[in-house]
Coordinates of N, CA and C in Angstrom, one line a residue:
M650 N 76.1 -1.2 -5.7 CA 76.3 -0.6 -4.4 C 77.7 -0.1 -4.2
D651 N 77.9 1.1 -3.7 CA 79.2 1.8 -3.5 C 79.9 1.1 -2.4
V652 N 81.0 0.5 -2.7 CA 81.8 -0.1 -1.6 C 83.1 0.6 -1.3
S653 N 83.2 1.8 -1.8 CA 84.5 2.5 -1.6 C 84.6 3.0 -0.2
V654 N 85.8 3.2 0.3 CA 86.0 3.7 1.7 C 85.9 5.2 1.6
N655 N 85.1 5.7 2.6 CA 84.9 7.2 2.7 C 86.0 7.8 3.5
Y656 N 87.2 8.0 2.9 CA 88.3 8.5 3.6 C 88.1 9.9 4.2
W657 N 87.5 10.8 3.5 CA 87.3 12.2 4.0 C 86.3 12.2 5.2
G658 N 85.3 11.4 5.1 CA 84.3 11.3 6.2 C 85.0 10.7 7.4
L659 N 85.9 9.7 7.2 CA 86.6 9.0 8.3 C 87.6 10.0 8.9
L660 N 88.2 10.8 8.1 CA 89.2 11.8 8.6 C 88.5 12.8 9.5
L661 N 87.4 13.3 9.0 CA 86.6 14.4 9.7 C 86.1 13.9 11.0
A662 N 85.4 12.7 11.0 CA 84.8 12.2 12.2 C 85.8 11.8 13.2
T663 N 86.9 11.2 12.8 CA 88.0 10.8 13.7 C 88.6 12.0 14.4
T664 N 88.8 13.1 13.6 CA 89.4 14.3 14.2 C 88.4 14.9 15.3
F665 N 87.1 14.9 15.0 CA 86.2 15.3 16.0 C 86.3 14.5 17.3
F666 N 86.4 13.2 17.1 CA 86.4 12.2 18.2 C 87.6 12.5 19.1
V667 N 88.8 12.7 18.4 CA 90.0 12.9 19.2 C 90.0 14.2 19.9
L668 N 89.3 15.2 19.3 CA 89.2 16.6 19.9 C 88.2 16.6 21.0
T669 N 87.4 15.6 21.1 CA 86.4 15.6 22.2 C 87.0 15.7 23.5
P670 N 86.7 16.8 24.3 CA 87.3 17.0 25.6 C 87.0 15.8 26.5
G671 N 88.0 15.2 27.1 CA 87.9 14.1 28.0 C 89.3 13.7 28.5
L672 N 89.4 12.4 28.9 CA 90.7 12.0 29.5 C 91.9 12.2 28.6
G673 N 91.8 11.8 27.3 CA 92.9 12.0 26.4 C 93.4 13.4 26.3
V674 N 92.4 14.3 26.1 CA 92.7 15.7 26.0 C 93.4 16.3 27.3
A675 N 92.8 15.8 28.4 CA 93.4 16.3 29.7 C 94.8 15.8 29.9
L676 N 95.1 14.6 29.5 CA 96.5 14.0 29.6 C 97.4 14.8 28.7
I677 N 97.0 15.1 27.5 CA 97.9 15.8 26.6 C 98.1 17.2 27.1
L678 N 97.1 17.9 27.5 CA 97.2 19.3 28.0 C 98.1 19.4 29.2
S679 N 97.8 18.5 30.2 CA 98.6 18.6 31.4 C 100.1 18.3 31.2
R680 N 100.4 17.3 30.3 CA 101.8 17.0 30.0 C 102.4 18.1 29.2
T681 N 101.7 18.7 28.3 CA 102.3 19.8 27.5 C 102.6 21.0 28.3
V682 N 101.7 21.4 29.2 CA 101.9 22.5 30.1 C 103.0 22.3 31.0
A683 N 103.2 21.1 31.5 CA 104.2 20.8 32.5 C 105.6 20.6 31.8
D684 N 105.6 19.9 30.7 CA 107.0 19.6 30.1 C 107.2 20.0 28.7
G685 N 106.3 20.7 28.1 CA 106.5 21.3 26.8 C 105.8 20.5 25.6
F686 N 105.8 21.2 24.5 CA 105.1 20.7 23.3 C 105.5 19.3 22.9
G687 N 106.8 19.0 22.9 CA 107.3 17.7 22.4 C 106.8 16.6 23.3
R688 N 106.8 16.8 24.6 CA 106.3 15.7 25.5 C 104.8 15.5 25.3
G689 N 104.1 16.6 25.1 CA 102.7 16.5 24.8 C 102.4 15.6 23.6
L690 N 103.3 15.8 22.5 CA 103.1 15.0 21.3 C 103.4 13.5 21.6
I691 N 104.3 13.2 22.5 CA 104.6 11.8 22.8 C 103.4 11.2 23.5
V692 N 102.9 11.9 24.5 CA 101.7 11.4 25.1 C 100.6 11.1 24.1
G693 N 100.3 12.1 23.3 CA 99.3 11.9 22.3 C 99.5 10.8 21.3
L694 N 100.8 10.6 20.9 CA 101.1 9.5 20.0 C 100.9 8.2 20.6
G695 N 101.1 8.1 21.9 CA 100.8 6.8 22.7 C 99.3 6.5 22.6
L696 N 98.5 7.6 22.8 CA 97.1 7.4 22.8 C 96.6 7.0 21.3
I697 N 97.2 7.7 20.3 CA 96.8 7.4 18.9 C 97.2 5.9 18.6
L698 N 98.3 5.5 19.0 CA 98.7 4.1 18.7 C 97.7 3.1 19.3
G699 N 97.2 3.4 20.5 CA 96.2 2.6 21.1 C 94.9 2.6 20.2
D700 N 94.6 3.7 19.7 CA 93.4 3.8 18.8 C 93.6 2.9 17.6
L701 N 94.9 3.0 17.0 CA 95.2 2.2 15.8 C 95.1 0.7 16.1
A702 N 95.5 0.3 17.3 CA 95.4 -1.1 17.7 C 93.9 -1.5 17.7
Y703 N 93.0 -0.7 18.2 CA 91.6 -1.0 18.2 C 91.1 -1.0 16.8
V704 N 91.5 -0.1 15.9 CA 91.1 -0.1 14.5 C 91.5 -1.4 13.9
G705 N 92.7 -1.9 14.1 CA 93.2 -3.1 13.5 C 92.4 -4.3 14.0
A706 N 92.1 -4.3 15.3 CA 91.3 -5.4 15.9 C 89.9 -5.5 15.3
V707 N 89.3 -4.3 15.1 CA 87.9 -4.2 14.6 C 87.9 -4.6 13.1
L708 N 88.8 -4.1 12.3 CA 88.9 -4.5 10.9 C 89.2 -6.0 10.7
L709 N 90.0 -6.6 11.6 CA 90.3 -8.0 11.5 C 89.1 -8.8 11.8
A710 N 88.3 -8.4 12.9 CA 87.1 -9.1 13.3 C 86.1 -9.0 12.2
F711 N 85.9 -7.8 11.6 CA 84.9 -7.7 10.5 C 85.3 -8.5 9.3
T712 N 86.6 -8.5 9.0 CA 87.0 -9.3 7.8 C 86.8 -10.8 8.0
E713 N 87.1 -11.3 9.2 CA 87.0 -12.7 9.5 C 85.6 -13.2 9.5
F714 N 84.7 -12.3 9.9 CA 83.2 -12.7 10.0 C 82.4 -11.9 9.0
A715 N 83.0 -11.5 7.9 CA 82.3 -10.7 6.9 C 81.1 -11.4 6.4
S716 N 81.2 -12.7 6.0 CA 80.1 -13.4 5.4 C 78.9 -13.5 6.4
A717 N 79.2 -13.7 7.6 CA 78.1 -13.8 8.6 C 77.5 -12.4 8.9
L718 N 78.3 -11.4 8.7 CA 77.8 -10.0 9.0 C 77.0 -9.4 7.9
V719 N 77.2 -9.9 6.7 CA 76.5 -9.2 5.5 C 75.0 -8.9 5.7
P720 N 74.2 -9.9 6.2 CA 72.8 -9.6 6.4 C 72.5 -8.5 7.4
Y721 N 73.5 -8.2 8.2 CA 73.3 -7.2 9.3 C 74.0 -5.9 9.0
L722 N 74.6 -5.7 7.9 CA 75.4 -4.5 7.6 C 74.5 -3.2 7.8
F723 N 73.3 -3.3 7.3 CA 72.4 -2.1 7.4 C 72.2 -1.7 8.8
Y724 N 72.0 -2.7 9.7 CA 71.7 -2.5 11.1 C 73.0 -2.0 11.8
I725 N 74.2 -2.6 11.4 CA 75.4 -2.1 11.9 C 75.7 -0.6 11.6
R726 N 75.4 -0.3 10.4 CA 75.5 1.2 10.0 C 74.6 2.1 10.8
I727 N 73.4 1.6 11.0 CA 72.4 2.4 11.8 C 72.9 2.5 13.2
F728 N 73.4 1.4 13.8 CA 73.9 1.4 15.1 C 75.1 2.4 15.2
G729 N 76.0 2.4 14.2 CA 77.1 3.3 14.2 C 76.7 4.8 14.2
A730 N 75.7 5.1 13.3 CA 75.2 6.4 13.2 C 74.5 6.9 14.5
L731 N 73.7 6.0 15.1 CA 73.0 6.3 16.3 C 74.0 6.5 17.5
Y732 N 75.1 5.7 17.5 CA 76.1 5.8 18.5 C 76.8 7.1 18.4
L733 N 77.1 7.5 17.2 CA 77.8 8.8 17.0 C 76.9 9.9 17.4
V734 N 75.6 9.9 17.2 CA 74.6 10.9 17.6 C 74.5 10.9 19.1
Y735 N 74.5 9.7 19.7 CA 74.5 9.5 21.2 C 75.7 10.2 21.8
L736 N 76.9 9.9 21.3 CA 78.1 10.5 21.8 C 78.0 12.1 21.7
G737 N 77.5 12.5 20.5 CA 77.4 14.0 20.4 C 76.4 14.6 21.4
I738 N 75.3 14.0 21.6 CA 74.3 14.5 22.6 C 74.9 14.5 24.0
R739 N 75.6 13.4 24.3 CA 76.3 13.3 25.6 C 77.4 14.3 25.8
Q740 N 78.1 14.6 24.7 CA 79.1 15.6 24.8 C 78.6 17.0 25.0
M741 N 77.4 17.3 24.4 CA 76.8 18.6 24.5 C 76.4 18.9 26.0
G742 N 76.2 17.8 26.8 CA 75.8 18.0 28.2 C 76.9 18.1 29.1
K743 N 78.2 18.0 28.6 CA 79.3 18.0 29.5 C 79.7 19.4 29.9
G744 N 80.4 19.5 31.0 CA 80.9 20.8 31.4 C 82.4 20.9 31.3
A745 N 83.1 21.6 32.2 CA 84.5 21.7 32.2 C 85.2 20.4 32.6
I746 N 86.4 20.2 32.1 CA 87.1 19.0 32.4 C 88.2 19.4 33.5
S747 N 88.5 18.4 34.3 CA 89.5 18.6 35.3 C 90.9 18.2 34.8
I748 N 91.8 19.2 34.9 CA 93.2 19.0 34.4 C 94.1 19.3 35.6
T749 N 94.8 18.3 36.0 CA 95.7 18.5 37.2 C 97.1 18.7 36.6
Q750 N 97.9 19.5 37.3 CA 99.3 19.8 36.9 C 100.1 18.5 37.1
D751 N 100.8 18.1 36.1 CA 101.6 16.8 36.1 C 102.9 17.2 36.8
T752 N 103.1 16.7 38.0 CA 104.4 17.0 38.7 C 105.3 15.8 38.8
T753 N 105.0 14.7 38.1 CA 105.8 13.5 38.1 C 107.1 13.8 37.4
P754 N 108.2 13.1 37.8 CA 109.5 13.3 37.1 C 109.4 13.0 35.7
I755 N 110.2 13.6 34.8 CA 110.1 13.4 33.4 C 110.6 12.0 33.1
R756 N 109.8 11.1 32.5 CA 110.2 9.8 32.2 C 110.9 9.8 30.8
P757 N 111.6 8.7 30.5 CA 112.2 8.5 29.2 C 111.0 8.5 28.2
I758 N 111.3 8.9 27.0 CA 110.3 9.0 25.9 C 109.5 7.7 25.7
W759 N 110.3 6.6 25.7 CA 109.7 5.3 25.4 C 108.7 4.9 26.5
Q760 N 109.0 5.3 27.8 CA 108.2 5.0 28.9 C 106.9 5.7 28.8
D761 N 106.9 7.0 28.4 CA 105.7 7.8 28.3 C 104.9 7.3 27.1
L762 N 105.5 6.9 26.1 CA 104.8 6.3 24.9 C 104.0 5.0 25.3
I763 N 104.7 4.1 26.0 CA 104.1 2.8 26.4 C 103.0 3.0 27.4
L764 N 103.3 4.0 28.4 CA 102.3 4.2 29.4 C 101.0 4.7 28.8
H765 N 101.0 5.6 27.9 CA 99.8 6.2 27.4 C 99.2 5.3 26.3
L766 N 100.0 4.5 25.7 CA 99.5 3.4 24.8 C 98.6 2.4 25.7
G767 N 99.2 2.1 26.9 CA 98.4 1.2 27.8 C 97.1 1.8 28.3
I768 N 97.2 3.1 28.6 CA 96.0 3.8 29.0 C 94.9 3.8 27.9
S769 N 95.3 4.0 26.7 CA 94.3 3.9 25.5 C 93.8 2.5 25.4
L770 N 94.7 1.5 25.5 CA 94.2 0.1 25.3 C 93.3 -0.4 26.4
T771 N 93.4 0.2 27.5 CA 92.5 -0.3 28.6 C 91.2 0.5 28.7
N772 N 90.9 1.3 27.7 CA 89.7 2.1 27.7 C 88.7 1.4 26.7
P773 N 87.7 0.6 27.2 CA 86.8 -0.2 26.4 C 85.9 0.7 25.6
K774 N 85.7 1.9 26.0 CA 84.8 2.8 25.2 C 85.4 3.1 23.8
V775 N 86.7 3.0 23.7 CA 87.3 3.2 22.4 C 87.0 2.1 21.4
M776 N 87.0 0.8 21.9 CA 86.7 -0.3 21.1 C 85.2 -0.2 20.7
V777 N 84.3 0.1 21.6 CA 82.9 0.2 21.3 C 82.7 1.3 20.2
F778 N 83.4 2.4 20.4 CA 83.3 3.5 19.4 C 83.7 3.0 18.0
Y779 N 84.8 2.3 17.9 CA 85.2 1.9 16.5 C 84.4 0.7 16.0
I780 N 83.8 -0.1 16.8 CA 82.9 -1.1 16.3 C 81.7 -0.5 15.6
G781 N 81.2 0.5 16.2 CA 80.0 1.2 15.6 C 80.4 2.2 14.6
F782 N 81.6 2.7 14.6 CA 82.1 3.8 13.8 C 82.6 3.4 12.5
L783 N 83.5 2.4 12.4 CA 84.2 2.1 11.2 C 83.3 1.6 10.1
P784 N 82.2 0.8 10.4 CA 81.4 0.4 9.3 C 80.6 1.5 8.5
L785 N 80.6 2.7 9.2 CA 80.0 3.9 8.5 C 80.8 4.3 7.3
F786 N 82.1 4.1 7.4 CA 83.1 4.6 6.4 C 83.8 3.5 5.6
V787 N 83.9 2.3 6.2 CA 84.6 1.2 5.6 C 83.7 0.0 5.3
P788 N 83.5 -0.4 4.1 CA 82.7 -1.5 3.7 C 83.2 -2.8 4.3
V789 N 82.5 -3.5 5.2 CA 82.9 -4.6 5.9 C 83.3 -5.8 4.9
G790 N 84.5 -6.3 5.1 CA 85.0 -7.5 4.3 C 85.1 -7.2 2.8
Q791 N 85.1 -5.9 2.4 CA 85.2 -5.6 0.9 C 86.3 -4.7 0.6
V792 N 87.4 -4.7 1.5 CA 88.5 -3.7 1.3 C 89.7 -4.5 1.0
S793 N 90.6 -3.9 0.2 CA 91.9 -4.6 -0.1 C 92.9 -4.2 1.0
Y794 N 94.1 -4.9 1.0 CA 95.1 -4.6 2.0 C 95.6 -3.1 1.8
M795 N 95.6 -2.6 0.6 CA 96.0 -1.2 0.4 C 95.0 -0.3 1.0
E796 N 93.7 -0.6 0.9 CA 92.7 0.3 1.5 C 92.7 0.2 3.0
I797 N 93.0 -1.0 3.5 CA 93.2 -1.1 5.0 C 94.4 -0.2 5.5
A798 N 95.5 -0.3 4.7 CA 96.6 0.6 5.1 C 96.2 2.0 5.0
L799 N 95.4 2.4 4.0 CA 95.0 3.8 3.9 C 94.1 4.2 5.1
V800 N 93.3 3.2 5.5 CA 92.4 3.5 6.7 C 93.2 3.8 7.9
F801 N 94.3 3.0 8.1 CA 95.2 3.2 9.2 C 95.8 4.6 9.1
L802 N 96.3 4.9 7.9 CA 96.9 6.2 7.7 C 96.0 7.4 7.9
T803 N 94.7 7.2 7.5 CA 93.7 8.2 7.7 C 93.4 8.5 9.2
V804 N 93.3 7.4 9.9 CA 93.0 7.5 11.4 C 94.2 8.2 12.1
F805 N 95.5 7.8 11.6 CA 96.7 8.4 12.2 C 96.8 9.8 11.9
V806 N 96.5 10.2 10.7 CA 96.6 11.6 10.3 C 95.6 12.5 11.0
A807 N 94.3 11.9 11.2 CA 93.3 12.6 11.9 C 93.7 12.8 13.3
G808 N 94.2 11.8 14.0 CA 94.6 11.9 15.3 C 95.8 12.9 15.5
F809 N 96.7 12.9 14.6 CA 97.9 13.8 14.6 C 97.5 15.2 14.5
I810 N 96.5 15.5 13.5 CA 96.0 16.8 13.3 C 95.4 17.3 14.6
A811 N 94.6 16.5 15.3 CA 93.9 16.9 16.5 C 95.0 17.1 17.6
L812 N 95.9 16.2 17.6 CA 97.0 16.3 18.7 C 97.8 17.6 18.6
V813 N 98.2 17.9 17.4 CA 98.9 19.2 17.2 C 98.1 20.4 17.6
M814 N 96.8 20.3 17.3 CA 95.9 21.4 17.7 C 95.8 21.5 19.2
I815 N 95.7 20.4 19.9 CA 95.6 20.4 21.3 C 96.9 20.9 22.0
A816 N 98.0 20.2 21.6 CA 99.3 20.5 22.2 C 99.8 21.9 21.8
G817 N 99.5 22.3 20.5 CA 100.0 23.6 20.1 C 99.3 24.8 20.7
G818 N 98.1 24.6 21.1 CA 97.3 25.7 21.8 C 97.1 25.3 23.2
A819 N 98.0 24.6 23.8 CA 97.8 24.0 25.2 C 97.3 25.0 26.2
V820 N 98.0 26.1 26.3 CA 97.7 27.1 27.4 C 96.4 27.7 27.2
K821 N 96.1 28.1 25.9 CA 94.8 28.8 25.7 C 93.6 27.8 25.8
I822 N 93.8 26.6 25.2 CA 92.8 25.5 25.2 C 92.5 25.1 26.7
R823 N 93.6 25.0 27.5 CA 93.5 24.6 28.9 C 92.6 25.6 29.6
S824 N 92.9 26.9 29.4 CA 92.1 27.9 30.1 C 90.6 27.9 29.7
L825 N 90.4 27.5 28.5 CA 89.0 27.5 28.0 C 88.2 26.2 28.5
L826 N 88.9 25.1 28.5 CA 88.3 23.8 28.9 C 88.0 23.7 30.4
V827 N 88.7 24.5 31.2 CA 88.5 24.4 32.7 C 87.5 25.5 33.1
N828 N 87.1 26.3 32.2 CA 86.1 27.3 32.5 C 84.7 26.8 32.1
D829 N 83.8 26.8 33.0 CA 82.5 26.2 32.8 C 81.8 26.8 31.6
K830 N 81.8 28.1 31.5 CA 81.0 28.8 30.4 C 81.6 28.4 29.0
T831 N 82.9 28.6 28.8 CA 83.5 28.3 27.5 C 83.5 26.8 27.2
A832 N 83.7 26.0 28.3 CA 83.7 24.5 28.1 C 82.3 24.0 27.6
H833 N 81.3 24.6 28.1 CA 79.9 24.2 27.7 C 79.7 24.6 26.2
I834 N 80.2 25.7 25.8 CA 80.1 26.2 24.4 C 80.9 25.2 23.5
I835 N 82.1 24.9 23.9 CA 83.0 24.0 23.1 C 82.3 22.6 23.0
N836 N 81.9 22.1 24.1 CA 81.3 20.8 24.1 C 80.0 20.7 23.2
K837 N 79.2 21.8 23.3 CA 78.0 21.8 22.5 C 78.3 21.9 21.0
C838 N 79.4 22.6 20.6 CA 79.8 22.7 19.2 C 80.3 21.4 18.7
I839 N 81.2 20.8 19.5 CA 81.7 19.5 19.0 C 80.6 18.4 19.0
G840 N 79.8 18.4 20.1 CA 78.7 17.5 20.1 C 77.7 17.6 19.0
A841 N 77.4 18.8 18.6 CA 76.5 19.1 17.5 C 77.1 18.6 16.2
L842 N 78.4 18.8 16.0 CA 79.1 18.4 14.8 C 79.1 16.9 14.7
M843 N 79.3 16.2 15.8 CA 79.3 14.7 15.8 C 77.9 14.2 15.5
C844 N 76.8 14.9 16.0 CA 75.5 14.5 15.7 C 75.2 14.7 14.2
L845 N 75.7 15.8 13.7 CA 75.5 16.1 12.2 C 76.1 15.0 11.3
V846 N 77.3 14.7 11.7 CA 78.0 13.6 10.9 C 77.2 12.3 10.9
G847 N 76.8 11.9 12.1 CA 76.0 10.7 12.3 C 74.7 10.7 11.4
I848 N 74.0 11.9 11.5 CA 72.7 12.0 10.7 C 73.0 12.0 9.2
L849 N 74.0 12.7 8.8 CA 74.3 12.8 7.3 C 74.7 11.4 6.7
L850 N 75.2 10.5 7.6 CA 75.7 9.2 7.1 C 74.5 8.2 6.9
V851 N 73.3 8.6 7.3 CA 72.2 7.7 7.1 C 71.0 8.3 6.4
V852 N 71.2 9.5 5.9 CA 70.1 10.2 5.2 C 70.4 10.1 3.7

């Protein structure tokens, strides 16, 4: 049985997830438009650090209970694939997102980082996503510390790539995502790609 970590699949799927229009994208866009590219990066980094905390928690839980989970690994993988397809279908039905102009005073960088880390950590959907998502790419309880470190690095790089894409094209992306017609097209494309990744992982 192949127990290697699928780093490329993890990178691709995580990038799609971070790019999915929603609260995180809205926060990055509004902050970038209001205060510039650098501040948008700080907001995004706070959100990414929250994701990494969830990744660590899920990996730790899977490692601790690996022996008990072994009989259910097939079902965990099916659940993860179905959950990814569910998210994709749900995304295809979404319309434009609401982005409000951020008029709050500019906070110190560390405050922005901690604030958005807290926002990410209080979103239970992220934990559910990684519980169903990670076993598709990471063999439960069969990875070394080096592989775990590379998983963290992969998730961080994927998040950073998506973050730069969002913040770098903030004005153009913002105008597209708040327009119903283009937002529907973008959501359908991202949703379809997420469904495709989920399907390919179980066929």
